CSV table of C-alpha atoms and ligand atoms in Angstrom, one decimal:
chain,number,residue,atom,x,y,z
A,1,MET,CA,7.0,-183.9,154.2
A,2,THR,CA,7.6,-180.1,154.5
A,3,ILE,CA,9.3,-178.3,157.3
A,4,LEU,CA,5.9,-177.2,158.7
A,5,LYS,CA,4.6,-180.8,158.6
A,6,PHE,CA,7.8,-182.0,160.2
A,7,MET,CA,7.4,-179.6,163.1
A,8,GLU,CA,3.8,-180.7,163.6
A,9,ASP,CA,4.5,-184.5,163.4
A,10,PHE,CA,7.8,-184.5,165.3
A,11,PRO,CA,7.7,-181.8,168.1
A,12,ASP,CA,9.7,-183.9,170.6
A,13,GLU,CA,11.7,-187.0,171.4
A,14,PHE,CA,8.6,-189.1,172.1
A,15,SER,CA,6.9,-188.5,168.8
A,16,CYS,CA,10.1,-189.4,167.0
A,17,ARG,CA,10.7,-192.6,169.0
A,18,GLU,CA,7.1,-193.6,168.4
A,19,HIS,CA,7.4,-193.1,164.7
A,20,PHE,CA,10.7,-195.0,164.6
A,21,ARG,CA,9.1,-197.9,166.5
A,22,LYS,CA,6.3,-198.1,164.0
A,23,SER,CA,8.7,-197.9,161.1
A,24,ARG,CA,10.6,-200.9,162.5
A,25,GLU,CA,7.4,-202.8,163.2
A,26,LYS,CA,6.3,-202.3,159.6
A,27,GLN,CA,9.5,-203.9,158.4
A,28,GLY,CA,9.4,-206.6,161.0
A,29,ILE,CA,11.5,-207.2,164.1
A,30,VAL,CA,13.9,-210.1,163.8
A,31,CYS,CA,15.4,-211.6,167.0
A,32,LYS,CA,19.2,-211.3,167.0
A,33,LYS,CA,19.4,-214.5,169.1
A,34,CYS,CA,17.1,-217.0,167.3
A,35,GLY,CA,15.9,-215.2,164.2
A,36,CYS,CA,12.2,-215.4,165.2
A,37,LYS,CA,10.0,-212.7,163.8
A,38,LYS,CA,7.2,-212.7,166.4
A,39,HIS,CA,7.6,-210.2,169.1
A,40,TYR,CA,5.6,-208.5,171.9
A,41,TRP,CA,6.0,-204.8,172.7
A,42,LEU,CA,6.9,-204.1,176.3
A,43,LYS,CA,5.6,-200.6,176.7
A,44,ALA,CA,7.1,-199.8,180.0
A,45,LYS,CA,10.6,-200.9,178.8
A,46,TRP,CA,10.5,-199.6,175.3
A,47,MET,CA,11.6,-202.9,174.0
A,48,TRP,CA,10.3,-205.9,172.0
A,49,GLN,CA,10.5,-209.3,173.5
A,50,CYS,CA,10.9,-212.4,171.3
A,51,SER,CA,8.0,-214.8,171.6
A,52,THR,CA,10.3,-217.8,171.3
A,53,CYS,CA,13.4,-217.1,173.4
A,54,ASN,CA,12.4,-214.0,175.3
A,55,PHE,CA,15.4,-212.0,174.0
A,56,ARG,CA,14.8,-208.3,174.2
A,57,THR,CA,15.4,-205.8,171.4
A,58,SER,CA,15.6,-202.1,172.1
A,59,ILE,CA,14.2,-199.7,169.5
A,60,ARG,CA,17.7,-198.7,168.3
A,61,SER,CA,19.5,-202.1,168.3
A,62,GLY,CA,20.1,-203.7,165.0
A,63,THR,CA,19.6,-200.4,163.2
A,64,MET,CA,21.9,-197.6,162.1
A,65,MET,CA,21.1,-195.9,165.4
A,66,GLU,CA,22.5,-198.8,167.5
A,67,SER,CA,25.0,-197.5,170.0
A,68,ALA,CA,24.4,-193.9,169.0
A,69,LYS,CA,23.9,-191.6,171.9
A,70,LEU,CA,22.1,-188.7,170.2
A,71,PRO,CA,18.4,-188.4,170.8
A,72,VAL,CA,16.1,-189.8,168.0
A,73,HIS,CA,14.8,-186.3,167.6
A,74,LYS,CA,18.2,-185.1,166.5
A,75,TRP,CA,18.5,-188.0,164.0
A,76,TYR,CA,15.1,-187.0,162.6
A,77,LEU,CA,16.2,-183.4,162.3
A,78,ALA,CA,19.3,-184.5,160.6
A,79,ILE,CA,17.4,-186.6,158.1
A,80,ALA,CA,15.1,-183.6,157.5
A,81,PHE,CA,17.9,-181.2,156.8
A,82,MET,CA,19.6,-183.8,154.6
A,83,THR,CA,16.5,-184.5,152.5
A,84,PHE,CA,14.6,-181.2,152.4
A,85,THR,CA,17.5,-179.5,150.7
A,86,LYS,CA,18.4,-180.6,147.2
A,87,LYS,CA,22.1,-180.4,147.7
A,88,GLY,CA,22.5,-181.4,151.3
A,89,ILE,CA,24.2,-179.9,154.3
A,90,SER,CA,27.6,-180.0,155.9
A,91,ALA,CA,28.2,-181.5,159.4
A,92,CYS,CA,29.4,-178.1,160.5
A,93,GLU,CA,26.2,-176.3,159.4
A,94,LEU,CA,24.0,-179.1,160.9
A,95,GLN,CA,25.8,-178.8,164.2
A,96,ARG,CA,25.1,-175.1,164.2
A,97,GLN,CA,21.4,-175.6,163.3
A,98,LEU,CA,21.0,-178.2,166.0
A,99,GLY,CA,22.9,-176.2,168.5
A,100,HIS,CA,24.9,-179.3,169.4
A,101,LYS,CA,28.1,-179.1,171.3
A,102,ARG,CA,30.2,-181.8,169.7
A,103,TYR,CA,30.9,-181.8,166.1
A,104,GLU,CA,32.1,-185.4,166.0
A,105,SER,CA,28.8,-186.9,167.0
A,106,ILE,CA,26.9,-184.9,164.4
A,107,TRP,CA,29.5,-185.9,161.8
A,108,SER,CA,29.3,-189.5,162.7
A,109,MET,CA,25.5,-189.5,162.7
A,110,MET,CA,25.5,-188.1,159.2
A,111,HIS,CA,27.9,-190.7,157.9
A,112,LYS,CA,25.7,-193.4,159.4
A,113,ILE,CA,22.7,-192.0,157.5
A,114,ARG,CA,24.7,-192.0,154.3
A,115,LYS,CA,25.7,-195.6,154.9
A,116,ALA,CA,22.0,-196.5,155.4
A,117,MET,CA,21.3,-194.8,152.0
A,118,GLY,CA,24.1,-196.8,150.4
A,119,ASN,CA,22.8,-200.1,151.9
A,120,ARG,CA,19.4,-199.3,150.5
A,121,ASP,CA,20.7,-198.7,147.0
A,122,ASP,CA,22.9,-201.8,147.1
A,123,MET,CA,19.7,-203.8,147.3
A,124,TYR,CA,19.0,-203.0,143.7
A,125,GLY,CA,21.2,-203.8,140.7
A,126,LEU,CA,21.2,-201.8,137.4
A,127,ASP,CA,19.5,-203.4,134.5
A,128,GLY,CA,19.0,-202.8,130.7
A,129,MET,CA,21.1,-200.4,128.8
A,130,ILE,CA,23.9,-199.1,131.0
A,131,GLU,CA,26.5,-196.3,130.5
A,132,PHE,CA,29.7,-197.1,132.3
A,133,ASP,CA,32.6,-194.8,132.9
A,134,GLU,CA,35.2,-193.8,135.5
A,135,ALA,CA,35.7,-190.4,137.1
A,136,TYR,CA,38.4,-189.0,139.3
A,137,PHE,CA,37.3,-187.2,142.5
A,138,GLU,CA,39.7,-185.0,144.3
A,139,VAL,CA,40.3,-186.2,147.9
A,140,GLU,CA,42.3,-184.9,150.8
A,141,THR,CA,45.6,-186.8,151.2
A,142,SER,CA,46.9,-187.9,154.5
A,143,GLU,CA,50.3,-186.5,155.6
A,144,LYS,CA,51.9,-189.9,154.9
A,145,ASP,CA,50.5,-190.0,151.4
A,146,LYS,CA,51.7,-186.5,150.7
A,147,GLN,CA,55.3,-187.5,151.1
A,148,ASN,CA,55.1,-190.1,148.3
A,149,LEU,CA,52.6,-188.5,146.1
A,150,LYS,CA,52.6,-189.5,142.5
A,151,ARG,CA,51.5,-187.3,139.7
A,152,GLY,CA,48.8,-187.9,137.1
A,153,LYS,CA,46.4,-190.8,137.0
A,154,GLY,CA,48.1,-192.7,139.8
A,155,SER,CA,48.1,-189.7,142.1
A,156,GLN,CA,46.6,-190.3,145.6
A,157,LYS,CA,44.9,-187.0,145.3
A,158,GLN,CA,42.6,-188.3,142.6
A,159,GLN,CA,40.2,-191.1,143.7
A,160,ASN,CA,39.0,-193.4,141.0
A,161,VAL,CA,35.2,-194.0,140.9
A,162,ALA,CA,33.1,-196.2,138.7
A,163,ILE,CA,30.0,-194.4,137.4
A,164,MET,CA,27.1,-196.4,136.1
A,165,ALA,CA,23.7,-195.2,134.7
A,166,GLU,CA,20.7,-196.9,133.3
A,167,SER,CA,20.1,-195.1,130.1
A,168,ILE,CA,17.2,-195.9,127.7
A,169,PRO,CA,17.4,-194.7,124.1
A,170,LEU,CA,14.2,-193.0,122.9
A,171,GLU,CA,13.2,-192.0,119.4
A,172,ASP,CA,10.5,-189.6,118.5
A,173,THR,CA,8.6,-191.5,115.7
A,174,LYS,CA,7.3,-188.3,114.1
A,175,THR,CA,10.5,-186.2,114.0
A,176,GLY,CA,13.1,-189.0,114.2
A,177,THR,CA,14.9,-187.1,117.0
A,178,LYS,CA,16.9,-189.4,119.2
A,179,SER,CA,17.4,-188.9,122.9
A,180,LYS,CA,18.1,-190.9,126.1
A,181,GLN,CA,16.2,-191.2,129.3
A,182,CYS,CA,18.1,-191.9,132.5
A,183,ARG,CA,16.8,-194.0,135.4
A,184,TYR,CA,19.0,-195.2,138.2
A,185,PHE,CA,22.6,-194.4,138.9
A,186,LYS,CA,25.4,-196.0,140.9
A,187,MET,CA,28.8,-194.6,141.9
A,188,LYS,CA,31.4,-196.9,143.5
A,189,VAL,CA,34.9,-196.0,144.7
A,190,LEU,CA,37.5,-198.3,143.1
A,191,GLN,CA,40.7,-199.3,144.9
A,192,ASN,CA,42.9,-199.2,141.8
A,193,HIS,CA,42.7,-199.0,138.0
A,194,LYS,CA,43.1,-202.7,137.3
A,195,SER,CA,40.6,-204.7,135.4
A,196,ASP,CA,39.8,-207.1,138.3
A,197,GLN,CA,38.3,-204.0,140.2
A,198,ILE,CA,36.2,-203.2,137.2
A,199,ASP,CA,35.1,-206.8,136.8
A,200,GLN,CA,34.0,-207.0,140.4
A,201,CYS,CA,32.2,-203.7,140.2
A,202,VAL,CA,30.3,-204.8,137.1
A,203,GLU,CA,29.4,-208.2,138.6
A,204,ASN,CA,28.2,-206.6,141.9
A,205,ASN,CA,26.2,-203.7,140.5
A,206,ILE,CA,24.9,-204.6,137.0
A,207,SER,CA,22.5,-207.4,136.0
A,208,ASP,CA,24.0,-210.0,133.7
A,209,ARG,CA,21.2,-209.4,131.1
A,210,SER,CA,22.4,-205.8,130.6
A,211,ILE,CA,24.0,-204.1,127.6
A,212,VAL,CA,26.9,-202.0,128.7
A,213,PHE,CA,28.4,-199.0,126.8
A,214,SER,CA,31.8,-197.7,127.7
A,215,ASP,CA,34.9,-196.2,126.1
A,216,LYS,CA,37.8,-198.4,125.0
A,217,SER,CA,40.0,-199.0,128.0
A,218,LYS,CA,42.3,-201.9,128.7
A,219,SER,CA,40.8,-202.4,132.1
A,220,TYR,CA,37.3,-203.0,130.5
A,221,LEU,CA,38.4,-206.0,128.5
A,222,ASN,CA,36.5,-208.5,130.6
A,223,ILE,CA,33.3,-206.6,131.1
A,224,SER,CA,31.6,-208.8,128.4
A,225,ASP,CA,32.1,-211.9,130.6
A,226,TYR,CA,29.7,-210.4,133.1
A,227,VAL,CA,26.9,-208.9,130.9
A,228,GLU,CA,24.9,-209.8,127.8
A,229,VAL,CA,26.7,-207.4,125.5
A,230,HIS,CA,29.5,-204.9,126.0
A,231,ILE,CA,29.8,-202.1,123.3
A,232,THR,CA,32.9,-199.9,123.3
A,233,GLU,CA,33.6,-196.7,121.5
A,234,ILE,CA,36.7,-194.6,121.3
A,235,SER,CA,36.3,-191.7,123.8
A,236,THR,CA,35.8,-188.4,122.0
A,237,ARG,CA,34.0,-185.2,122.7
A,238,GLU,CA,31.0,-186.7,120.8
A,239,THR,CA,30.7,-189.8,123.0
A,240,THR,CA,30.5,-187.7,126.2
A,241,ILE,CA,27.3,-186.1,124.9
A,242,THR,CA,25.8,-189.1,123.2
A,243,THR,CA,26.8,-192.7,124.2
A,244,LEU,CA,27.9,-191.7,127.7
A,245,LYS,CA,25.7,-188.7,128.2
A,246,TRP,CA,24.1,-189.4,131.6
A,247,VAL,CA,27.2,-190.6,133.3
A,248,HIS,CA,29.0,-187.4,132.3
A,249,ILE,CA,26.1,-185.3,133.5
A,250,ALA,CA,26.1,-187.2,136.8
A,251,ILE,CA,29.8,-186.9,137.2
A,252,SER,CA,29.8,-183.1,136.8
A,253,ASN,CA,26.8,-182.7,139.1
A,254,ALA,CA,28.3,-184.9,141.8
A,255,LYS,CA,31.6,-183.0,141.7
A,256,ARG,CA,29.9,-179.6,141.9
A,257,THR,CA,27.7,-180.8,144.8
A,258,LEU,CA,30.5,-182.3,146.8
A,259,LEU,CA,32.9,-179.5,146.2
A,260,GLY,CA,30.2,-176.9,147.0
A,261,ILE,CA,29.4,-178.3,150.4
A,262,TYR,CA,32.3,-180.2,151.7
A,263,HIS,CA,35.4,-178.6,150.3
A,264,LYS,CA,37.8,-181.3,151.3
A,265,ILE,CA,36.8,-185.0,151.5
A,266,LYS,CA,39.0,-187.8,152.9
A,267,GLY,CA,39.3,-190.7,150.5
A,268,LYS,CA,37.9,-193.2,152.9
A,269,TYR,CA,34.6,-191.2,153.3
A,270,LEU,CA,34.1,-190.5,149.6
A,271,GLN,CA,31.8,-193.5,149.2
A,272,ASN,CA,29.5,-192.2,151.9
A,273,TYR,CA,29.1,-188.8,150.2
A,274,LEU,CA,28.5,-190.6,146.8
A,275,ASN,CA,25.9,-192.7,148.5
A,276,GLU,CA,24.0,-189.7,149.5
A,277,PHE,CA,24.3,-188.1,146.1
A,278,CYS,CA,23.1,-191.2,144.3
A,279,TYR,CA,20.4,-192.0,146.8
A,280,LYS,CA,18.8,-188.6,146.2
A,281,LEU,CA,19.4,-188.6,142.5
A,282,ASN,CA,17.7,-192.0,142.2
A,283,ARG,CA,14.7,-190.7,144.1
A,284,ARG,CA,14.5,-187.4,142.4
A,285,TYR,CA,10.8,-187.8,141.7
A,286,PHE,CA,10.0,-188.9,145.3
A,287,GLY,CA,9.4,-185.4,146.5
A,288,ASN,CA,7.8,-185.4,149.9
A,289,GLN,CA,8.3,-189.1,150.5
A,290,LEU,CA,12.1,-188.9,150.6
A,291,PHE,CA,12.2,-188.2,154.4
A,292,ASP,CA,10.1,-191.3,155.2
A,293,ARG,CA,12.2,-193.4,152.9
A,294,VAL,CA,15.4,-192.4,154.7
A,295,VAL,CA,13.8,-193.2,158.1
A,296,ILE,CA,13.0,-196.7,156.7
A,297,ALA,CA,16.6,-197.1,155.5
A,298,VAL,CA,18.0,-196.0,159.0
A,299,SER,CA,15.5,-198.2,160.9
A,300,ASN,CA,16.2,-201.3,158.7
A,301,ASN,CA,16.8,-204.3,160.9
A,302,ASN,CA,20.2,-205.7,159.9
A,303,TRP,CA,22.5,-207.0,162.6
A,304,GLN,CA,25.5,-207.0,160.3
A,305,PHE,CA,25.4,-203.2,159.9
A,306,ASN,CA,27.0,-202.5,163.2
A,307,GLU,CA,29.3,-205.4,163.6
B,1,ZN,ZN1,14.4,-215.1,169.9
């Protein structure tokens, strides 16, 4: 998908709705009331009707677009702007590009798209050799937090995030040169620095057959209970460019990207921004397909999303 192809394929609201309908049909419509998967398309009403209980599903309901008022065309334009550019776009800039009056609706649409991206990545766990580390992202503090702000590691200005990367060691048999190839990444906001947060994060995001590499930290003591092997190394300048090479590259890229576009991020929205960053990083070789993939993520039929 390029900007020219986009303009050709999606010139108006109708073409976008039609595409969105087909994207949902490819994934299968599930009846909210009875769970039946067989539906008829009611052309005049722009709705599907369940063949068992006659319950009707509109093209937006059950997707990230449910209860959203913006036209599908604007959603498609937003997805285009978010995927065509490597780094992304701020809500303020998108509002300007779309010539839309209200900032809030653009802002909320973009967060829903980021949520859809996160839901998609949550469907896959990391497997194999995994680098694990934590990073601290600066977030805007609320007025209340500012009054009892603590310094250092516990400071509310620094949000703790678990960073995980699949990292496969490679060795050139001719020269003996060792390197590591990265595959998929995950970044998860942690509520605190305690080990139970780490345990839960490892359990939810990493396959139990994996081998995890991390530095020596008290909160990592139980990681070995959730994976095949846990290997620790004392954190040095050397480990950040060898054992934990890819998590560190990802951390600095994520910080640069987020800071470059958004300036100040509220703690409770950080996960959404990280979702977008990881989603695009994990699909860095998708090229033109990225747009379609995000449409699939947004059109995914999951009633729980909007509850
Ligand atoms: Zn039904």
